[in-house]
Coordinates of C-alpha atoms in Angstrom, one line a residue:
M1 CA 70.1 -125.7 -68.4
I2 CA 67.2 -123.9 -66.8
W3 CA 68.0 -120.7 -64.9
G4 CA 65.8 -118.4 -62.8
S5 CA 66.4 -114.7 -62.5
S6 CA 64.5 -114.1 -59.2
A7 CA 63.3 -116.1 -56.3
A8 CA 59.9 -116.8 -57.9
A9 CA 61.5 -117.6 -61.3
S10 CA 64.1 -119.8 -59.7
V11 CA 61.4 -122.0 -58.0
A12 CA 59.8 -122.4 -61.4
A13 CA 63.2 -123.2 -63.0
Y14 CA 63.8 -125.9 -60.4
R15 CA 60.3 -127.3 -60.9
L16 CA 60.8 -127.3 -64.7
A17 CA 64.1 -129.2 -64.5
C18 CA 62.4 -131.8 -62.2
Q19 CA 59.4 -132.2 -64.4
L20 CA 61.6 -132.7 -67.5
N21 CA 63.5 -135.3 -65.6
T22 CA 60.4 -137.1 -64.3
N23 CA 57.9 -136.7 -67.0
A24 CA 60.0 -136.8 -70.2
K25 CA 63.0 -138.7 -68.7
Y26 CA 65.0 -135.8 -70.2
P27 CA 68.2 -134.6 -68.5
A28 CA 68.0 -131.0 -67.3
I29 CA 69.8 -129.0 -64.7
F30 CA 68.6 -126.0 -62.6
G31 CA 70.5 -122.8 -61.9
E32 CA 69.7 -119.6 -60.1
L33 CA 71.3 -116.3 -60.9
P34 CA 73.7 -115.0 -59.7
E35 CA 75.4 -118.4 -58.9
A36 CA 74.6 -120.0 -62.3
G37 CA 76.3 -117.1 -64.0
H38 CA 79.5 -118.0 -62.2
G39 CA 79.4 -121.8 -62.3
Q40 CA 77.3 -123.1 -65.1
V41 CA 78.2 -120.4 -67.6
A42 CA 81.5 -122.3 -68.1
T43 CA 79.6 -125.0 -70.0
F44 CA 79.1 -122.6 -72.9
D45 CA 82.6 -123.4 -73.8
G46 CA 82.4 -127.1 -73.1
P47 CA 81.8 -130.2 -75.3
M48 CA 78.0 -130.1 -74.8
A49 CA 77.9 -126.7 -76.5
E50 CA 79.9 -127.7 -79.5
R51 CA 78.4 -128.6 -82.8
D52 CA 78.8 -132.1 -84.2
I53 CA 80.9 -131.4 -87.3
F54 CA 79.9 -134.8 -88.8
A55 CA 76.2 -134.2 -88.4
D56 CA 74.1 -133.6 -91.6
A57 CA 72.3 -130.8 -89.8
P58 CA 73.6 -128.6 -87.0
A59 CA 72.6 -129.8 -83.6
H60 CA 73.3 -128.7 -80.1
A61 CA 73.2 -130.8 -77.0
L62 CA 73.0 -127.7 -74.7
R63 CA 70.2 -125.1 -74.5
L64 CA 69.8 -122.3 -72.0
V65 CA 66.2 -121.7 -70.8
M66 CA 66.0 -118.5 -68.9
L67 CA 62.9 -118.0 -66.7
R68 CA 62.7 -114.3 -65.8
D69 CA 60.5 -112.2 -63.6
V70 CA 59.6 -108.5 -63.6
E71 CA 61.1 -108.3 -60.0
E72 CA 64.8 -108.6 -60.7
H73 CA 67.5 -106.8 -58.9
P74 CA 69.2 -104.5 -61.4
Q75 CA 72.5 -106.4 -61.0
L76 CA 70.7 -109.7 -61.8
T77 CA 69.1 -108.0 -64.9
R78 CA 72.6 -107.1 -66.1
Q79 CA 73.9 -110.6 -65.4
R80 CA 70.9 -112.2 -67.1
E81 CA 71.3 -110.0 -70.2
A82 CA 75.1 -110.6 -70.4
S83 CA 74.6 -114.4 -69.9
L84 CA 72.1 -114.6 -72.7
R85 CA 74.3 -112.6 -75.0
L86 CA 77.3 -114.8 -74.1
A87 CA 75.3 -117.9 -74.9
R88 CA 74.1 -116.6 -78.2
E89 CA 77.6 -115.5 -79.2
R90 CA 78.7 -119.1 -78.7
D91 CA 75.7 -120.5 -80.7
V92 CA 74.1 -122.0 -77.6
P93 CA 70.4 -121.9 -78.3
V94 CA 68.4 -119.7 -75.8
T95 CA 64.8 -119.7 -74.8
E96 CA 63.6 -116.8 -72.6
L97 CA 60.3 -117.0 -70.8
A98 CA 58.9 -114.1 -68.9
A99 CA 56.5 -114.5 -65.9
E100 CA 53.1 -113.0 -66.1
G101 CA 51.0 -111.5 -63.3
V102 CA 51.1 -109.0 -60.5
H103 CA 51.7 -111.0 -57.4
P104 CA 54.9 -113.1 -57.1
L105 CA 52.9 -116.3 -56.6
E106 CA 50.9 -115.6 -59.7
R107 CA 54.1 -115.0 -61.7
M108 CA 55.7 -118.1 -60.4
A109 CA 52.5 -120.1 -61.2
S110 CA 52.5 -118.7 -64.8
L111 CA 56.0 -120.2 -65.4
I112 CA 55.2 -123.5 -63.6
V113 CA 52.1 -124.2 -65.6
L114 CA 54.0 -123.6 -68.8
G115 CA 56.8 -125.9 -67.7
D116 CA 54.5 -128.7 -66.6
Y117 CA 52.7 -128.6 -69.9
A118 CA 56.0 -128.5 -71.9
S119 CA 57.5 -131.4 -70.0
T120 CA 54.4 -133.6 -70.7
Y121 CA 54.3 -132.5 -74.3
L122 CA 58.0 -133.4 -74.7
A123 CA 57.4 -136.8 -73.2
L124 CA 54.6 -137.5 -75.6
G125 CA 56.8 -136.2 -78.5
Y126 CA 59.4 -138.8 -77.6
A127 CA 56.8 -141.5 -77.1
V128 CA 57.6 -141.6 -73.4
D129 CA 54.9 -142.4 -70.8
P130 CA 55.0 -139.4 -68.5
S131 CA 53.2 -141.3 -65.7
S132 CA 55.8 -144.1 -65.6
V133 CA 58.4 -143.8 -62.9
S134 CA 59.9 -147.3 -62.9
A135 CA 63.4 -146.2 -62.0
I136 CA 62.1 -144.3 -59.0
S137 CA 60.0 -147.2 -57.9
E138 CA 62.9 -149.6 -58.3
L139 CA 65.2 -147.3 -56.3
K140 CA 62.7 -147.1 -53.5
A141 CA 62.3 -150.9 -53.5
R142 CA 66.1 -151.3 -53.3
I143 CA 66.4 -148.9 -50.4
S144 CA 63.6 -150.5 -48.4
Q145 CA 65.2 -154.0 -48.5

């Protein structure tokens, strides 16, 4: 799950989820605070957040990636902090990335470039061709018939 804590961070969160899907063929969903804190936070108690008791090493299927910005409404800051604390208390791994820069566009770009790099790196780590989009091409072909 990839959440954004401001308008700029939410655009970057959406982009990262799409890039993970497209480049790494890796499932990811996007959320934007405050709504994600009401709907998606419930997954912290679901089966994807549970550990496999039969696994040799602990593994989680769920991770929360929080993209944050310096321009957050104080209420969103409280919700972000509470959401991260809630995830950690339930042993859901958390990654928090802060935007850098002065202008909102600069801050959004700092998160997008990191996400684009990470999605390509993940694809290569899984030996997946990030340029291949055969399912998309096949879907387009089926629609055009």
